[in-house]
Amino acid sequence: MEEKILTKDFGLKNLFKIKVYLQQGGYKAVKKALEQMRPAEILDEVKKANLRGRGGAGFPAGVKWGFVPQKTDKPKYLCVNADEGEPGTFKDRYIMSHNPHLLLEGVIIASFAVGIHSAFIYIRGEYEAVADRLEEAIAEAKADGFLGKNILEIGFDLEVVVHRGAGAYICGEETALLESLEGKSGHPRLKPPFPASIGLFQCPTVINNVETLANVPAIILNGADWFVKKGLPKDGGTRIFGVSGMVKNPGIYELPIGTNLRKIIFEAAGGMKDGKTLKAVIPGGMSAPILKADEIDLAMDFDSLVEAGSMLGSAAVIVIDQETPILEVLKAVSKFYSHESCGQCTPCRIGISWINKIVRRIASGQGEKDDVDAIICLAENIKGKTLCPLGDAAALPILSICRKFRQELEGQLSR
Amino acid sequence: MSPEYSELLRQRIAEVIARYPKKEAALLPVLHLVQRETGSISPEEEKFIAGILDLKPIKVREVVTFYTMILRQPLGKYHVQVCSNLSCTLLGAGTIIDYLKEKLGIEIGQTTPDKKFSLSTVECLGACEQAPCLMVNFDYYGNLDKERIDRILASLT
């Protein structure tokens, strides 16, 4: 059985061109959805498919769409989260550069289902070449009557704008993304109100990750039951696992949701590089708590990872070898989050940079007896005390590293 | 002294503004466009942009200082940004950074006296499968080693 949904045609030359995409049956899903289905039917199908958000939080996409009020005087917006800043994550770059029309199909169907006529793709600033590719795809889709005014002559209008960020991880958080799109600093908003009711320009807004939307065309074409069978009943479809770090073949691997983590590392990615020994794995992007080498016999789905005390997040698997001191990992994590804290909440702004200073002191050979406990204490006081998830995204992996590798860290303390 | 901006830039700014329901939303795209022409966003540019978007200059300053890709000082012709995040560190980003420092004769955050190269470290670039990786202006280079660095630098004239 063909397992792949999103990446199956990636090997084709010029798949990003609409001509090639159409030859592969491209835009059939848009035609089916707009010509043969009512918006409510699309919504039901996506709900039944249990398509969970691929950005990190795993919220069911259909339910999210359903939160947007049907009747409102205000315009509604769709924001595609293509910020992809979570360290270890590079899957959306592949989707957008290899198969931009697949994403656009998802955008068109989602917009039609929710009654949206204006969509923004918020893409990280560094992906300039990818943004150009998206612009070209949008122009092609417009020329062929899939975007713009009166799409497929059914009276539905949709404009898509590519909006480039400028180097701030926090703008991947959905409300910071909205602020950034409005021309402001990326400071997350207090929730509620949720974006579905008060979002972009104070209007009802859907925010979905690139990979989430890219799954929608296949759900429309093949049905929710088909999609659920590809993955798990509560978590349908495949995931694009991005494997990096000390493996033989780093890259993207699209596999059914629930695939065993050991299998992803040792079969899909070819095992450890240069015969090295596995020490630890970060299973879902840097925000995910670390797993030790003996904890990786796990099904990679949202619920199993939560049970194991970690999270599936963006399904970015970072593989760490025995020779890498765990302090190096802790240093990278604390440096990243202290750099990326937006500064709005004190526990995050002060706490993470404080942890980073302690970690750097340990690395310089000046670590003190109680340093590991000090880091744990600080992280515990960041956890749950910030307005957005960045505080937890920093605190949870730091806590897991300190607790699971305490002995090794304490061995680095000189005083 | 009021800086001169090209007609093309003004035209592209007008096009970008028209894409948004509110002018202010065009601030980041406009900053990208202006920076592409001027190399950085000085107080002069802040005033220019504020005028176009009906914003106070301080509001533009706030946004300029929040986003790391918006530069307040011009950099060298080639901005070399090496990823120092985890996947790259695991595969030797540290060695790459040291080698670049030695080759260019500058520290992180500095520009060569001939204004040709600026060197920075950067957080995850989203190209971890090619770790260690770097970016020169907007071009990505991956699977780095010393030899590849030599070739990349030699190609930048």
Coordinates of C-alpha atoms in Angstrom, one line a residue:
Chain A
M1 CA 0.0 0.0 0.0
E2 CA 1.3 3.4 -0.9
E3 CA 1.8 5.1 2.4
K4 CA 2.7 8.6 1.4
I5 CA 0.2 11.4 0.9
L6 CA 2.3 14.6 0.8
T7 CA 5.6 13.5 -0.6
K8 CA 4.7 10.8 -3.0
D9 CA 5.4 12.9 -6.1
F10 CA 8.4 14.7 -4.8
G11 CA 10.7 12.9 -7.1
L12 CA 9.1 14.4 -10.2
K13 CA 10.9 17.1 -12.0
N14 CA 9.3 20.5 -11.9
L15 CA 6.4 19.3 -9.7
F16 CA 6.2 22.9 -8.5
K17 CA 5.0 23.9 -11.9
I18 CA 1.2 23.9 -12.3
K19 CA 1.5 22.0 -15.6
V20 CA 3.3 19.1 -14.0
Y21 CA 1.0 19.3 -11.0
L22 CA -2.1 19.1 -13.1
Q23 CA -0.7 16.1 -15.0
Q24 CA -0.6 14.3 -11.6
G25 CA -4.2 15.0 -11.0
G26 CA -3.6 18.3 -9.3
Y27 CA -6.5 20.6 -8.4
K28 CA -9.0 17.7 -8.7
A29 CA -9.6 18.1 -4.9
V30 CA -10.4 21.8 -5.4
K31 CA -12.8 21.0 -8.2
K32 CA -14.5 18.3 -6.2
A33 CA -14.8 20.5 -3.1
L34 CA -16.0 23.6 -4.8
E35 CA -18.2 22.0 -7.5
Q36 CA -19.7 19.0 -5.7
M37 CA -19.6 19.7 -2.0
R38 CA -21.2 22.2 0.4
P39 CA -18.9 24.0 2.9
A40 CA -20.6 22.1 5.8
E41 CA -19.8 18.7 4.1
I42 CA -16.1 19.6 3.7
L43 CA -16.0 20.6 7.4
D44 CA -17.6 17.3 8.4
E45 CA -15.2 15.3 6.3
V46 CA -12.1 17.1 7.8
K47 CA -13.5 16.7 11.3
K48 CA -14.1 12.9 10.7
A49 CA -10.6 12.6 9.3
N50 CA -9.1 13.6 12.7
L51 CA -6.6 15.7 11.0
R52 CA -4.5 17.2 13.9
G53 CA -2.4 20.3 13.6
R54 CA 1.1 19.5 12.3
G55 CA 2.7 22.7 13.6
G56 CA 3.1 21.4 17.2
A57 CA 0.0 21.6 19.3
G58 CA -2.0 18.9 17.5
F59 CA -5.3 20.6 17.7
P60 CA -7.9 19.0 15.3
A61 CA -8.1 21.2 12.2
G62 CA -11.8 20.6 11.5
V63 CA -12.8 21.6 15.0
K64 CA -10.7 24.8 14.7
W65 CA -12.5 25.7 11.4
G66 CA -15.8 25.0 13.1
F67 CA -15.0 27.6 15.8
V68 CA -15.2 30.4 13.3
P69 CA -18.7 32.0 13.3
Q70 CA -20.6 31.3 10.1
K71 CA -22.5 34.5 10.2
T72 CA -20.5 37.7 10.8
D73 CA -20.4 41.2 9.4
K74 CA -16.6 41.1 9.5
P75 CA -14.3 39.6 6.9
K76 CA -12.7 36.2 7.9
Y77 CA -9.1 35.4 7.3
L78 CA -6.9 32.3 6.9
C79 CA -3.3 32.5 8.0
V80 CA -1.0 29.8 7.0
N81 CA 1.8 29.3 9.5
A82 CA 4.9 28.8 7.4
D83 CA 7.2 30.3 10.0
E84 CA 8.9 26.9 10.7
G85 CA 11.3 28.1 13.4
E86 CA 11.2 25.1 15.7
P87 CA 14.8 23.9 15.8
G88 CA 15.1 20.6 13.9
T89 CA 12.2 21.3 11.7
F90 CA 12.4 21.6 7.9
K91 CA 9.4 19.7 6.6
D92 CA 7.3 22.7 5.5
R93 CA 10.3 24.0 3.4
Y94 CA 10.1 20.7 1.5
I95 CA 6.3 20.9 1.0
M96 CA 6.4 24.5 -0.2
S97 CA 9.4 24.2 -2.5
H98 CA 8.6 20.8 -4.0
N99 CA 4.8 21.0 -4.0
P100 CA 3.5 24.5 -3.5
H101 CA 0.3 23.8 -5.4
L102 CA -0.7 21.1 -2.9
L103 CA -0.6 23.7 -0.1
L104 CA -2.6 26.1 -2.3
E105 CA -5.2 23.5 -2.9
G106 CA -5.5 23.1 0.9
V107 CA -5.7 26.8 1.3
I108 CA -8.5 27.1 -1.3
I109 CA -10.6 24.2 0.2
A110 CA -10.2 25.5 3.8
S111 CA -11.2 29.0 2.7
F112 CA -14.2 27.7 0.8
A113 CA -15.3 25.6 3.8
V114 CA -15.0 28.5 6.3
G115 CA -16.2 31.3 4.0
I116 CA -12.8 33.1 3.7
H117 CA -11.8 35.4 0.8
S118 CA -8.4 36.5 2.0
A119 CA -5.5 34.3 3.0
F120 CA -2.0 35.1 4.1
I121 CA 1.0 32.7 4.1
Y122 CA 3.3 33.9 6.9
I123 CA 6.7 32.5 5.9
R124 CA 9.9 32.9 7.8
G125 CA 12.1 35.6 6.4
E126 CA 15.1 33.4 5.7
Y127 CA 13.0 31.3 3.2
E128 CA 13.3 34.0 0.5
A129 CA 13.7 31.5 -2.3
V130 CA 10.7 29.5 -1.1
A131 CA 8.6 32.6 -0.8
D132 CA 9.4 33.4 -4.4
R133 CA 8.4 29.9 -5.4
L134 CA 5.1 30.4 -3.6
E135 CA 4.5 33.7 -5.4
E136 CA 5.1 32.0 -8.7
A137 CA 2.7 29.2 -7.8
I138 CA 0.0 31.7 -6.8
A139 CA 0.4 33.5 -10.1
E140 CA 0.0 30.3 -12.0
A141 CA -3.0 29.2 -10.0
K142 CA -4.6 32.6 -10.7
A143 CA -3.9 32.4 -14.4
D144 CA -5.6 29.0 -14.4
G145 CA -8.7 30.2 -12.6
F146 CA -8.0 28.5 -9.2
L147 CA -7.4 31.7 -7.3
G148 CA -8.6 35.3 -7.6
K149 CA -12.1 36.3 -8.6
N150 CA -14.9 33.8 -9.4
I151 CA -12.9 30.7 -9.0
L152 CA -14.0 27.8 -11.3
E153 CA -16.9 30.2 -12.2
I154 CA -18.8 29.3 -9.1
G155 CA -18.7 32.8 -7.7
F156 CA -16.1 32.2 -5.0
D157 CA -13.3 34.7 -4.6
L158 CA -9.9 34.2 -2.8
E159 CA -6.7 36.2 -2.8
V160 CA -3.5 34.7 -1.3
V161 CA -0.7 36.9 -0.1
V162 CA 2.8 35.7 0.9
H163 CA 4.1 37.6 3.9
R164 CA 7.7 37.3 4.9
G165 CA 8.7 37.4 8.6
A166 CA 12.0 38.8 9.7
G167 CA 13.8 36.4 12.0
A168 CA 11.8 35.9 15.1
Y169 CA 11.0 32.4 16.4
I170 CA 8.1 33.7 18.5
C171 CA 6.1 34.6 15.4
G172 CA 5.4 30.9 14.9
E173 CA 3.2 31.2 18.0
E174 CA -0.2 31.9 16.4
T175 CA -1.1 35.1 18.1
A176 CA 2.4 36.6 17.8
L177 CA 2.1 35.7 14.1
L178 CA -1.1 37.8 13.9
E179 CA 0.6 40.7 15.6
S180 CA 3.5 40.4 13.2
L181 CA 1.2 40.3 10.2
E182 CA -0.4 43.5 11.4
G183 CA 2.9 45.2 11.3
K184 CA 3.9 45.0 15.0
S185 CA 6.5 43.3 17.2
G186 CA 5.7 39.7 17.7
H187 CA 4.3 39.8 21.2
P188 CA 1.8 37.0 21.8
R189 CA -1.8 37.9 22.8
L190 CA -3.7 36.8 25.8
K191 CA -6.1 34.0 25.0
P192 CA -9.1 34.1 25.2
P193 CA -10.3 35.7 22.9
F194 CA -9.2 33.0 20.5
P195 CA -8.3 33.9 16.9
A196 CA -11.3 32.1 15.6
S197 CA -13.5 34.9 17.0
I198 CA -11.0 37.8 17.3
G199 CA -7.9 37.3 15.2
L200 CA -6.2 39.1 12.3
F201 CA -7.3 42.8 12.2
Q202 CA -9.8 41.9 15.0
C203 CA -11.6 39.5 12.6
P204 CA -12.4 35.8 12.8
T205 CA -9.3 33.9 11.7
V206 CA -8.1 30.4 11.1
I207 CA -4.4 29.7 11.6
N208 CA -3.1 26.3 10.2
N209 CA 0.3 24.9 9.7
V210 CA 1.5 24.2 6.1
E211 CA 1.6 20.4 6.5
T212 CA -1.9 20.5 8.0
L213 CA -3.4 22.2 5.0
A214 CA -1.4 20.1 2.6
N215 CA -3.3 17.1 3.9
V216 CA -6.7 18.5 3.1
P217 CA -6.8 17.8 -0.7
A218 CA -6.2 14.0 -0.1
I219 CA -9.0 13.9 2.5
I220 CA -11.4 15.5 0.1
L221 CA -10.4 13.1 -2.7
N222 CA -10.2 9.9 -0.7
G223 CA -12.5 10.5 2.2
A224 CA -12.1 10.7 5.9
D225 CA -12.1 6.9 6.5
W226 CA -9.2 6.4 4.1
F227 CA -7.2 9.1 5.9
V228 CA -7.9 7.7 9.3
K229 CA -6.7 4.3 8.1
K230 CA -3.4 5.8 7.1
G231 CA -2.7 6.7 10.7
L232 CA -4.6 6.2 13.9
P233 CA -8.3 6.5 14.7
K234 CA -7.8 9.7 16.8
D235 CA -4.8 11.0 14.8
G236 CA -5.3 10.4 11.1
G237 CA -2.8 10.3 8.2
T238 CA 0.9 10.4 8.0
R239 CA 3.6 12.7 9.4
I240 CA 6.6 14.1 7.7
F241 CA 9.4 13.2 10.2
G242 CA 12.4 15.4 9.8
V243 CA 15.4 13.5 11.1
S244 CA 18.6 15.4 11.9
G245 CA 21.7 15.1 14.0
M246 CA 24.0 12.1 14.3
V247 CA 22.3 9.7 11.8
K248 CA 23.5 8.2 8.5
N249 CA 20.8 9.7 6.3
P250 CA 19.3 12.9 7.7
G251 CA 16.2 14.1 5.8
I252 CA 12.4 13.9 5.7
Y253 CA 10.5 10.7 6.0
E254 CA 6.8 10.6 5.5
L255 CA 5.4 7.6 7.5
P256 CA 2.1 6.7 9.1
I257 CA 1.3 8.4 12.3
G258 CA 2.2 6.0 15.1
T259 CA 5.4 4.7 13.5
N260 CA 7.9 3.5 16.1
L261 CA 10.6 6.1 16.9
R262 CA 13.4 3.4 16.9
K263 CA 12.3 2.4 13.4
I264 CA 12.4 6.0 12.2
I265 CA 16.0 6.4 13.4
F266 CA 17.4 3.0 12.7
E267 CA 15.5 2.0 9.5
A268 CA 14.3 5.1 7.7
A269 CA 17.3 7.3 8.6
G270 CA 19.8 4.5 8.3
G271 CA 20.9 4.4 12.0
M272 CA 23.7 6.1 13.7
K273 CA 26.4 8.0 11.7
D274 CA 29.9 6.5 11.7
G275 CA 28.9 3.7 14.0
K276 CA 28.3 6.0 16.9
T277 CA 26.2 5.0 19.9
L278 CA 22.8 6.6 20.6
K279 CA 22.6 8.7 23.7
A280 CA 19.3 10.6 23.5
V281 CA 16.6 11.8 21.1
I282 CA 14.6 15.0 21.0
P283 CA 11.5 13.6 19.3
G284 CA 9.4 16.7 18.3
G285 CA 11.5 19.8 17.8
M286 CA 13.6 21.5 20.5
S287 CA 10.6 22.2 22.7
A288 CA 10.0 18.5 23.2
P289 CA 11.4 17.0 26.4
I290 CA 14.4 14.7 25.7
L291 CA 14.2 10.9 25.6
K292 CA 17.1 8.6 26.7
A293 CA 18.3 5.9 24.4
D294 CA 16.3 3.2 26.2
E295 CA 13.1 5.3 25.9
I296 CA 12.6 5.3 22.2
D297 CA 10.4 2.2 21.6
L298 CA 7.5 4.6 21.2
A299 CA 4.7 5.1 18.7
M300 CA 5.1 8.6 17.2
D301 CA 1.7 10.0 17.7
F302 CA 0.4 12.9 19.9
D303 CA -1.0 10.8 22.7
S304 CA 1.8 8.3 23.0
L305 CA 4.4 11.0 23.3
V306 CA 2.4 12.8 26.0
E307 CA 2.2 9.5 27.9
A308 CA 6.0 9.2 27.6
G309 CA 6.4 12.6 29.1
S310 CA 7.4 14.3 25.9
M311 CA 5.6 15.6 22.8
L312 CA 5.3 15.0 19.1
G313 CA 5.4 18.7 18.3
S314 CA 6.5 19.3 14.8
A315 CA 7.8 15.7 14.5
A316 CA 11.4 16.9 14.2
V317 CA 13.6 14.1 15.5
I318 CA 17.1 15.3 16.7
V319 CA 19.5 12.4 17.3
I320 CA 22.3 12.8 19.8
D321 CA 25.2 10.5 20.2
Q322 CA 27.1 9.3 23.2
E323 CA 30.2 11.4 22.5
T324 CA 28.2 14.7 22.7
P325 CA 28.3 16.0 26.2
I326 CA 24.8 16.6 27.4
L327 CA 26.0 20.1 28.5
E328 CA 26.3 20.9 24.8
V329 CA 22.7 20.1 24.3
L330 CA 21.6 22.1 27.4
K331 CA 23.7 25.0 26.1
A332 CA 22.1 25.0 22.7
V333 CA 18.6 24.8 24.2
S334 CA 19.1 27.6 26.8
K335 CA 20.9 29.8 24.3
F336 CA 18.1 29.5 21.8
Y337 CA 15.2 30.3 24.1
S338 CA 17.0 33.1 25.8
H339 CA 17.6 34.6 22.4
E340 CA 14.1 34.1 21.2
S341 CA 12.1 35.1 24.3
C342 CA 10.0 38.1 23.1
G343 CA 10.5 39.8 26.4
Q344 CA 6.9 40.3 27.3
C345 CA 6.7 38.0 30.4
T346 CA 9.2 38.3 33.2
P347 CA 9.6 34.6 34.0
C348 CA 10.5 33.8 30.4
R349 CA 12.6 36.9 29.7
I350 CA 14.7 36.9 32.9
G351 CA 14.4 33.2 33.8
I352 CA 15.7 31.7 30.6
S353 CA 18.6 34.1 30.2
W354 CA 19.5 33.4 33.9
I355 CA 19.6 29.7 33.1
N356 CA 21.7 30.4 30.0
K357 CA 24.2 32.3 32.1
I358 CA 24.5 29.4 34.6
V359 CA 24.9 26.9 31.8
R360 CA 27.6 29.0 30.2
R361 CA 29.4 29.3 33.6
I362 CA 29.3 25.5 34.0
A363 CA 30.7 25.2 30.4
S364 CA 33.6 27.5 31.3
G365 CA 34.6 25.2 34.2
Q366 CA 33.2 27.5 36.9
G367 CA 30.1 25.4 37.8
E368 CA 29.0 25.4 41.4
K369 CA 27.7 22.6 43.6
D370 CA 24.0 23.6 43.5
D371 CA 23.9 24.7 39.8
V372 CA 21.7 21.9 38.5
D373 CA 19.2 22.5 41.3
A374 CA 19.3 26.2 40.5
I375 CA 18.5 25.5 36.9
I376 CA 15.6 23.2 37.9
C377 CA 14.2 25.8 40.3
L378 CA 14.3 28.5 37.7
A379 CA 12.7 26.3 35.0
E380 CA 10.0 25.2 37.4
N381 CA 9.2 28.9 38.0
I382 CA 9.0 29.6 34.2
K383 CA 6.7 26.6 33.6
G384 CA 3.0 27.6 33.3
K385 CA 3.8 31.2 34.3
T386 CA 3.9 32.8 30.9
L387 CA 1.3 34.1 28.5
C388 CA 2.3 32.0 25.5
P389 CA 3.8 28.5 25.3
L390 CA 7.4 29.7 24.8
G391 CA 8.0 29.6 28.5
D392 CA 7.0 25.9 28.7
A393 CA 8.9 25.2 25.4
A394 CA 12.1 26.3 27.2
A395 CA 11.4 25.0 30.7
L396 CA 10.2 21.4 29.8
P397 CA 13.2 20.3 27.7
I398 CA 15.6 22.0 30.2
L399 CA 13.9 20.1 33.1
S400 CA 14.0 16.8 31.3
I401 CA 17.7 17.2 30.5
C402 CA 18.6 18.2 34.1
R403 CA 16.6 15.3 35.5
K404 CA 17.5 12.5 33.1
F405 CA 21.2 13.5 32.9
R406 CA 21.7 14.9 36.3
Q407 CA 24.8 12.7 37.1
E408 CA 26.6 13.7 33.9
L409 CA 25.9 17.4 34.5
E410 CA 27.0 17.2 38.1
G411 CA 30.2 15.7 36.9
Q412 CA 31.0 18.9 35.1
L413 CA 30.7 21.0 38.2
S414 CA 34.1 21.9 39.5
R415 CA 33.2 23.5 42.9
Chain B
M1 CA 20.0 65.3 4.0
S2 CA 17.0 63.4 2.6
P3 CA 18.0 60.1 1.0
E4 CA 17.0 59.4 -2.5
Y5 CA 14.9 56.3 -3.2
S6 CA 14.4 54.8 -6.6
E7 CA 11.2 55.1 -8.5
L8 CA 11.1 51.3 -8.7
L9 CA 11.2 51.0 -4.9
R10 CA 8.4 53.5 -4.5
Q11 CA 6.4 51.6 -7.0
R12 CA 7.0 48.3 -5.3
I13 CA 6.1 49.8 -2.0
A14 CA 2.8 51.0 -3.4
E15 CA 2.1 47.5 -4.8
V16 CA 2.8 45.9 -1.4
I17 CA 0.6 48.3 0.5
A18 CA -2.3 47.5 -1.8
R19 CA -2.3 43.9 -0.8
Y20 CA -3.3 44.6 2.8
P21 CA -6.6 45.8 4.3
K22 CA -4.6 48.1 6.6
K23 CA -1.5 50.1 5.6
E24 CA 0.4 49.3 8.8
A25 CA 0.3 45.6 7.9
A26 CA 2.7 46.3 5.1
L27 CA 5.4 47.4 7.5
L28 CA 7.6 44.2 7.4
P29 CA 7.4 43.8 3.6
V30 CA 8.2 47.5 3.2
L31 CA 11.2 47.2 5.6
H32 CA 12.4 44.2 3.5
L33 CA 12.1 46.2 0.3
V34 CA 13.8 49.3 1.6
Q35 CA 16.6 47.3 3.2
R36 CA 17.2 45.5 0.0
E37 CA 17.9 48.9 -1.6
T38 CA 19.7 50.7 1.2
G39 CA 21.4 47.8 3.1
S40 CA 20.0 48.8 6.4
I41 CA 17.3 50.8 8.1
S42 CA 18.8 54.0 9.5
P43 CA 16.7 56.7 11.3
E44 CA 16.3 58.4 7.9
E45 CA 14.7 55.3 6.5
E46 CA 12.5 54.9 9.6
K47 CA 11.1 58.4 8.9
F48 CA 10.6 57.7 5.2
I49 CA 8.7 54.5 6.0
A50 CA 6.7 56.1 8.8
G51 CA 5.7 58.8 6.4
I52 CA 4.5 56.4 3.8
L53 CA 2.5 54.2 6.2
D54 CA 1.1 57.0 8.3
L55 CA 3.0 55.7 11.4
K56 CA 5.1 57.5 14.0
P57 CA 8.8 56.9 13.5
I58 CA 9.1 55.5 17.0
K59 CA 6.6 52.8 16.0
V60 CA 8.8 51.8 13.0
R61 CA 11.8 51.8 15.4
E62 CA 10.0 49.4 17.7
V63 CA 9.5 46.9 14.9
V64 CA 13.0 47.4 13.5
T65 CA 14.6 46.6 16.8
F66 CA 12.4 43.5 17.4
Y67 CA 13.3 41.6 14.3
T68 CA 16.9 40.3 13.8
M69 CA 16.8 40.3 10.0
I70 CA 16.1 44.1 9.9
L71 CA 19.5 45.7 10.2
R72 CA 20.2 49.1 11.8
Q73 CA 23.8 49.2 10.5
P74 CA 24.9 48.2 7.0
L75 CA 27.0 45.0 6.9
G76 CA 29.6 43.7 4.5
K77 CA 28.7 42.7 0.9
Y78 CA 28.4 39.1 2.0
H79 CA 26.7 38.4 5.3
V80 CA 27.8 34.9 6.4
Q81 CA 25.4 33.5 9.0
V82 CA 26.4 30.2 10.5
C83 CA 23.7 28.1 12.3
S84 CA 24.8 27.5 15.9
N85 CA 21.7 25.5 16.9
L86 CA 21.6 21.9 18.1
S87 CA 21.6 19.8 14.9
C88 CA 24.4 21.9 13.4
T89 CA 26.4 21.8 16.7
L90 CA 26.1 18.1 16.8
L91 CA 27.8 17.9 13.4
G92 CA 30.5 20.4 14.0
A93 CA 29.2 23.9 13.7
G94 CA 31.7 24.9 16.3
T95 CA 34.6 23.9 14.0
I96 CA 33.0 25.7 11.1
I97 CA 32.7 28.9 13.1
D98 CA 36.3 28.8 14.3
Y99 CA 37.5 28.1 10.7
L100 CA 35.5 31.1 9.3
K101 CA 36.9 33.4 12.1
E102 CA 40.4 32.3 11.2
K103 CA 39.9 32.6 7.5
L104 CA 38.2 36.0 7.5
G105 CA 40.3 37.3 10.4
I106 CA 37.3 38.6 12.3
E107 CA 35.2 37.6 15.3
I108 CA 31.5 36.9 15.4
G109 CA 29.6 40.2 14.9
Q110 CA 32.4 41.9 12.9
T111 CA 33.0 43.0 9.3
T112 CA 36.2 42.7 7.4
P113 CA 38.0 46.0 6.9
D114 CA 37.3 45.8 3.1
K115 CA 33.6 45.6 3.9
K116 CA 33.4 42.4 2.0
F117 CA 32.4 39.9 4.7
S118 CA 30.4 40.1 7.9
L119 CA 30.2 37.1 10.2
S120 CA 27.4 36.1 12.5
T121 CA 26.0 33.1 14.2
V122 CA 22.3 32.5 13.8
E123 CA 19.6 30.3 15.3
C124 CA 18.1 27.3 13.4
L125 CA 17.8 28.1 9.6
G126 CA 15.4 25.2 8.9
A127 CA 17.9 23.2 7.0
C128 CA 19.0 20.7 9.6
E129 CA 19.2 17.8 7.1
Q130 CA 22.2 19.6 5.6
A131 CA 23.8 20.3 9.0
P132 CA 26.2 22.0 9.5
C133 CA 24.8 24.8 7.4
L134 CA 25.1 28.5 6.8
M135 CA 23.5 31.3 4.8
V136 CA 25.3 33.9 2.7
N137 CA 22.8 36.8 2.3
F138 CA 19.8 34.6 1.2
D139 CA 21.7 31.7 -0.2
Y140 CA 21.8 28.4 1.8
Y141 CA 24.9 26.2 1.9
G142 CA 24.9 22.9 3.7
N143 CA 27.0 19.8 4.5
L144 CA 29.9 22.1 5.4
D145 CA 33.5 21.2 6.0
K146 CA 36.7 23.3 5.7
E147 CA 37.1 22.4 2.0
R148 CA 33.6 23.5 1.1
I149 CA 34.0 26.7 3.1
D150 CA 37.1 27.4 1.0
R151 CA 35.2 26.9 -2.2
I152 CA 32.2 29.0 -1.0
L153 CA 34.4 31.9 0.0
A154 CA 36.4 31.7 -3.2
S155 CA 33.2 31.9 -5.2
L156 CA 32.1 35.2 -3.6
T157 CA 33.8 38.0 -5.4

